[in-house]
PDB file of C-alpha atoms in Angstrom:
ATOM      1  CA  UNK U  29      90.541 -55.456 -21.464  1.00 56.00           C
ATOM      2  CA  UNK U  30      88.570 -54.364 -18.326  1.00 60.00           C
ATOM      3  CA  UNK U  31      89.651 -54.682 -14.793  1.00 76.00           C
ATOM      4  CA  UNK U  32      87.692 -53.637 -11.976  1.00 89.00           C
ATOM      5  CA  UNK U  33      88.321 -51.248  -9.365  1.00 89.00           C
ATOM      6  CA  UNK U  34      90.083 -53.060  -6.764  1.00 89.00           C
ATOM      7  CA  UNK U  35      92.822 -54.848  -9.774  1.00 90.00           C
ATOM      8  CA  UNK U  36      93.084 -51.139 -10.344  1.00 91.00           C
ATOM      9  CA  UNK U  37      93.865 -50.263  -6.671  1.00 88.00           C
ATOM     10  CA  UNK U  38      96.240 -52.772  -6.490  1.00 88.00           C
ATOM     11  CA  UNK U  39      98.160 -51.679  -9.711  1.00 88.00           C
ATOM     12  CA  UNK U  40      98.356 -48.217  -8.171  1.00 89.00           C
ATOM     13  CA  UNK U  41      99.310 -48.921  -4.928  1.00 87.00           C
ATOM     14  CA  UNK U  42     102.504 -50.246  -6.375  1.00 87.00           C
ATOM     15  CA  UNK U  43     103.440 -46.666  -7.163  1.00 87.00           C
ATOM     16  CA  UNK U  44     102.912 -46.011  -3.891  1.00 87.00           C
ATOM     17  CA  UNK U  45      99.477 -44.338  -4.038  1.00 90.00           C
ATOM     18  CA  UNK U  46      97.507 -43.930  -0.497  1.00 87.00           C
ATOM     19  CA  UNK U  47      94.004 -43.903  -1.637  1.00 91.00           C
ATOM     20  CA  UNK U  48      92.412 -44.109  -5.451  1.00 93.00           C
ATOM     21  CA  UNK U  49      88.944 -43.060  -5.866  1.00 95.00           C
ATOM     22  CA  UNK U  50      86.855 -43.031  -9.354  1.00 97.00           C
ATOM     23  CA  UNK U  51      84.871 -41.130 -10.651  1.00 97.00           C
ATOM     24  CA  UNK U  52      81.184 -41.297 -13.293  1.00 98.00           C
ATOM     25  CA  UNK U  53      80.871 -37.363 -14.866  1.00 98.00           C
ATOM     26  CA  UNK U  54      77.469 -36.343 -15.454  1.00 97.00           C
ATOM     27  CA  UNK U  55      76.592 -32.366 -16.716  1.00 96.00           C
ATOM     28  CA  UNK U  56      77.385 -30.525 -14.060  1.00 97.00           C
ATOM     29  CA  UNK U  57      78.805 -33.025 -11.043  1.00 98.00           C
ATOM     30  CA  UNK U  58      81.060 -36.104 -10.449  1.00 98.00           C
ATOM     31  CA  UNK U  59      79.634 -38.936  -8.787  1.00 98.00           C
ATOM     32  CA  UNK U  60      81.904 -41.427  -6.671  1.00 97.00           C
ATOM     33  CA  UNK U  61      81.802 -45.283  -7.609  1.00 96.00           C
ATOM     34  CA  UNK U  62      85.145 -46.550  -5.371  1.00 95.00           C
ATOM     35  CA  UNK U  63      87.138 -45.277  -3.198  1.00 93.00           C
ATOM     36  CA  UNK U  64      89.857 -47.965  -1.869  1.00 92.00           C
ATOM     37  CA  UNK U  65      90.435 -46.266   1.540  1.00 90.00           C
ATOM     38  CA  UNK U  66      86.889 -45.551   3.244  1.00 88.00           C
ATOM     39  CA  UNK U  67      88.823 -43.596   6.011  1.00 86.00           C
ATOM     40  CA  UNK U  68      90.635 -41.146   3.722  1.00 86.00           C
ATOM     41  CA  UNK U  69      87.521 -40.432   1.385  1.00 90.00           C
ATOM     42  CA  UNK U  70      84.180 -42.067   1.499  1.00 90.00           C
ATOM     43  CA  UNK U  71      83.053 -44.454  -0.931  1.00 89.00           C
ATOM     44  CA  UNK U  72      80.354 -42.536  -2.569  1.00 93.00           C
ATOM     45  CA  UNK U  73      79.071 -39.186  -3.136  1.00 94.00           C
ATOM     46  CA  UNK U  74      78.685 -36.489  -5.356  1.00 97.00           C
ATOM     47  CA  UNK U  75      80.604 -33.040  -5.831  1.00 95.00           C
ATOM     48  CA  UNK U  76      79.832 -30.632  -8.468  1.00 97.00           C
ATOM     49  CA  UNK U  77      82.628 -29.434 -11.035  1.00 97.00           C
ATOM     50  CA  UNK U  78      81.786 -25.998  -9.791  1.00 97.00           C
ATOM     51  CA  UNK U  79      83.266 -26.820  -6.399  1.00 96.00           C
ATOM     52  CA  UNK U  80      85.749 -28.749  -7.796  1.00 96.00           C
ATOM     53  CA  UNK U  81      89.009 -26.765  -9.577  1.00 97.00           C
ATOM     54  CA  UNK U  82      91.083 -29.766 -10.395  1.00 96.00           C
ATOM     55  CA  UNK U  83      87.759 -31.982 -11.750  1.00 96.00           C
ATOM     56  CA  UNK U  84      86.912 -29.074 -13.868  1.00 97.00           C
ATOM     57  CA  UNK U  85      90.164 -28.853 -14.849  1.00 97.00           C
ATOM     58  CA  UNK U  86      90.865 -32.476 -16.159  1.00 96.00           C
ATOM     59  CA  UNK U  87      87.404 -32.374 -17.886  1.00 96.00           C
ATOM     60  CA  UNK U  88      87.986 -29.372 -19.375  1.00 97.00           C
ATOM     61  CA  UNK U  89      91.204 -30.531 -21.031  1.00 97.00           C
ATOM     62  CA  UNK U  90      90.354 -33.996 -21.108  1.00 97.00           C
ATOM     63  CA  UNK U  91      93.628 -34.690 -20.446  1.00 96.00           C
ATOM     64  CA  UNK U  92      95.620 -36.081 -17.134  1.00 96.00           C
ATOM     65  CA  UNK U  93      96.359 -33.788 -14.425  1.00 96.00           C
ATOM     66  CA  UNK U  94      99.133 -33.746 -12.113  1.00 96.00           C
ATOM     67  CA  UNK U  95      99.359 -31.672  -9.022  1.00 96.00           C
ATOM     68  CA  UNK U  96     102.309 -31.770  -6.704  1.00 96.00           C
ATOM     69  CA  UNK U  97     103.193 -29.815  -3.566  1.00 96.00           C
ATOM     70  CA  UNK U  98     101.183 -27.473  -1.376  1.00 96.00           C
ATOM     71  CA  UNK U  99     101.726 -24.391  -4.009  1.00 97.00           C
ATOM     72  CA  UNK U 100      99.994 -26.301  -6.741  1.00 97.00           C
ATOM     73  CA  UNK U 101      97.304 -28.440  -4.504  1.00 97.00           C
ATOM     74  CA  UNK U 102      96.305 -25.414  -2.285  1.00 96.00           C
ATOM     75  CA  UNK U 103      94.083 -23.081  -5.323  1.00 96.00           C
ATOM     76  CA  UNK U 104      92.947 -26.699  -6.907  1.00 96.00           C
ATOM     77  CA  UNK U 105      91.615 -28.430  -3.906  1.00 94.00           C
ATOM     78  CA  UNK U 106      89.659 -26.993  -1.107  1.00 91.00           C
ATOM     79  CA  UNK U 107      90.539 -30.403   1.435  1.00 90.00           C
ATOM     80  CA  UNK U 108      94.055 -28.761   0.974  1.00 92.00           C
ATOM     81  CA  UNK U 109      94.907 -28.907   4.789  1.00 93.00           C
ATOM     82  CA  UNK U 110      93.586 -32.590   5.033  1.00 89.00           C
ATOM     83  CA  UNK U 111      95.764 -33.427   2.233  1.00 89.00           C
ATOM     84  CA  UNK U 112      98.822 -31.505   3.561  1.00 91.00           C
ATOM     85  CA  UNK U 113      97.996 -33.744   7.006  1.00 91.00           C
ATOM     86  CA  UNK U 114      98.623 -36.432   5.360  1.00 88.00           C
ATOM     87  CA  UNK U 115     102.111 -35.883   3.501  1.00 87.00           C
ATOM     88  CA  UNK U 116     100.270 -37.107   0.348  1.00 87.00           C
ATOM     89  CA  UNK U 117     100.865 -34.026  -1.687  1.00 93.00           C
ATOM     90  CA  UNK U 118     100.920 -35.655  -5.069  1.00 95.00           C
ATOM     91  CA  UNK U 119      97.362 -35.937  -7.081  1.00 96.00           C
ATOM     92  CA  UNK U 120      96.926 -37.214  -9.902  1.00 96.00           C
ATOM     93  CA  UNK U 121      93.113 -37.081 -11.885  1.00 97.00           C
ATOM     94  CA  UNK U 122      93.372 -39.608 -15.194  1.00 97.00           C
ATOM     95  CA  UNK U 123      90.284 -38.977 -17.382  1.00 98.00           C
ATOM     96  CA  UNK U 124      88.540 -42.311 -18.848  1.00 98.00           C
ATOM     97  CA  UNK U 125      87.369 -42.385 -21.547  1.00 98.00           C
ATOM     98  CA  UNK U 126      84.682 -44.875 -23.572  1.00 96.00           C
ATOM     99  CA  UNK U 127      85.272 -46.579 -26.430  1.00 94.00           C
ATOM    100  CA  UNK U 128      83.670 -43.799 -28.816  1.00 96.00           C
ATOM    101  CA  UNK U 129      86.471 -41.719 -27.203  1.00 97.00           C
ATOM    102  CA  UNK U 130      83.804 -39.827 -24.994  1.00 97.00           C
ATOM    103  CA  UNK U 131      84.667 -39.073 -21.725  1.00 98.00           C
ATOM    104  CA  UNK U 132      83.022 -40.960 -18.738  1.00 98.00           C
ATOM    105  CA  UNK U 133      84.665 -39.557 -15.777  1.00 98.00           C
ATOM    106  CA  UNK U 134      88.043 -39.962 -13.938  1.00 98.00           C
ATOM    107  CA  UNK U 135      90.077 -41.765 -11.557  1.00 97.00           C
ATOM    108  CA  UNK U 136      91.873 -39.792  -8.844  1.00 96.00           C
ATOM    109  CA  UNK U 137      95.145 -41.344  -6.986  1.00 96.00           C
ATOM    110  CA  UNK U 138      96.996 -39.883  -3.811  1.00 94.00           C
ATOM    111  CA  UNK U 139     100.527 -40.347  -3.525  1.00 92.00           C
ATOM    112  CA  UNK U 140     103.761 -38.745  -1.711  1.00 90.00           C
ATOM    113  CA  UNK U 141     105.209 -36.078  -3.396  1.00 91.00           C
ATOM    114  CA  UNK U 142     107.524 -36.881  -6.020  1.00 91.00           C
ATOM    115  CA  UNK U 143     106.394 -40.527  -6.409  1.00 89.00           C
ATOM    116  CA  UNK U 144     105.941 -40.593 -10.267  1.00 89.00           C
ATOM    117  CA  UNK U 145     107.958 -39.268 -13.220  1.00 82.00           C
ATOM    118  CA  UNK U 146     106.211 -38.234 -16.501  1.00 76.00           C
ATOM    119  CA  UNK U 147     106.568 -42.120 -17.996  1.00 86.00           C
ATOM    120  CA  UNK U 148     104.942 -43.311 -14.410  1.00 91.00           C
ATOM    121  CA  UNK U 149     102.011 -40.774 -15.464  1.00 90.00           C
ATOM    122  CA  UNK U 150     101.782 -42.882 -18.881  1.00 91.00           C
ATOM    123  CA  UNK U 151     101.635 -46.404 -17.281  1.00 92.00           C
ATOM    124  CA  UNK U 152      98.856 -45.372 -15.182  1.00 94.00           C
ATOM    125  CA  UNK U 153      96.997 -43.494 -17.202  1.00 94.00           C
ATOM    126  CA  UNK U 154      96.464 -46.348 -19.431  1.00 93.00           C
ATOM    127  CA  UNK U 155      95.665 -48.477 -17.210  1.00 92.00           C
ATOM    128  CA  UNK U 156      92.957 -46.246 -15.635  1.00 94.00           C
ATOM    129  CA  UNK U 157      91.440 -46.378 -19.412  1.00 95.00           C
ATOM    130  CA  UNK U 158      90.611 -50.274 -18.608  1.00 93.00           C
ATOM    131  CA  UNK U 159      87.869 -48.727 -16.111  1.00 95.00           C
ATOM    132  CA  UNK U 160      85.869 -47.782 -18.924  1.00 95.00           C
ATOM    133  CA  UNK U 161      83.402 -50.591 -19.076  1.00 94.00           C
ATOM    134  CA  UNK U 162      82.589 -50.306 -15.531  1.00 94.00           C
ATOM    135  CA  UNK U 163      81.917 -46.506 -15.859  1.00 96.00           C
ATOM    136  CA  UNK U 164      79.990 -47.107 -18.818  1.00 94.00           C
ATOM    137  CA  UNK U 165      78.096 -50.429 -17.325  1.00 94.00           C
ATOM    138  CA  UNK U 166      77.593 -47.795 -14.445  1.00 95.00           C
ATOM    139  CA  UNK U 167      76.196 -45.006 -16.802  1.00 93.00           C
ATOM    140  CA  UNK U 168      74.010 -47.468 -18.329  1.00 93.00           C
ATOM    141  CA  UNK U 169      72.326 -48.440 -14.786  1.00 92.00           C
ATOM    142  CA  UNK U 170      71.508 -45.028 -14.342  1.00 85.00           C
TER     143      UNK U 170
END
């Protein structure tokens, strides 16, 4: 079943999440597709994995990633200070992955510290997995 970014944004914000971006991987950089809060992070764009600790990270391991509280955010993230600004100091990257079980990039969510518990992580990493036909319409485009 595939929903589309904004369903997505709107199952997220339920668990209290502030902004939800996602994410297409290519080799060596991310490129941004959504972003549901323009003012918190822009709606496209690029960053490579290089510059990126907690997208390496998740691709890496191909496996979600959970980072909560300035001690873990601050090495992983280098908009640390915007992030502690904001009080939202839990992030959360879910990989998504294609039907071949390939992965296609990630979506990211923002929430307050101590929003989710580990089954929280479960429900919404399976629904980010629904994003995979758009990332892979998306891929195909290119």
């Amino acid at each position: 079943m595939t929903t589309t970014f904004e369903t997505f944004a709107a199952i997220v914000e339920a668990f209290g999440c502030r902004c939800t971006t996602v994410l297409l991987h290519h080799e060596d950089d991310a490129e941004r597709l959504f972003s549901s809060d323009h003012t918190f992070v822009s709606p496209t764009g690029r960053k490579r994995f290089a510059d990126a600790p907690a997208m390496a990270q998740m691709k890496a391991q191909q496996a979600p990633q959970k980072f909560e509280g300035l001690a873990q955010i601050k090495p992983m993230f280098k908009e640390w200070e915007k992030l502690a600004e904001t009080g939202y100091l839990c992030l959360v990257n879910l990989p998504i992955f294609d039907e071949h079980g390939t992965l296609q990039g990630q979506a990211n969510l923002a929430l307050h510290e101590g929003a989710l518990d580990g089954s929280d992580l479960d429900e919404l990493n399976k629904e980010a997995q629904k994003l995979a036909p758009l990332l892979s319409a998306a891929r195909a485009a290119l």
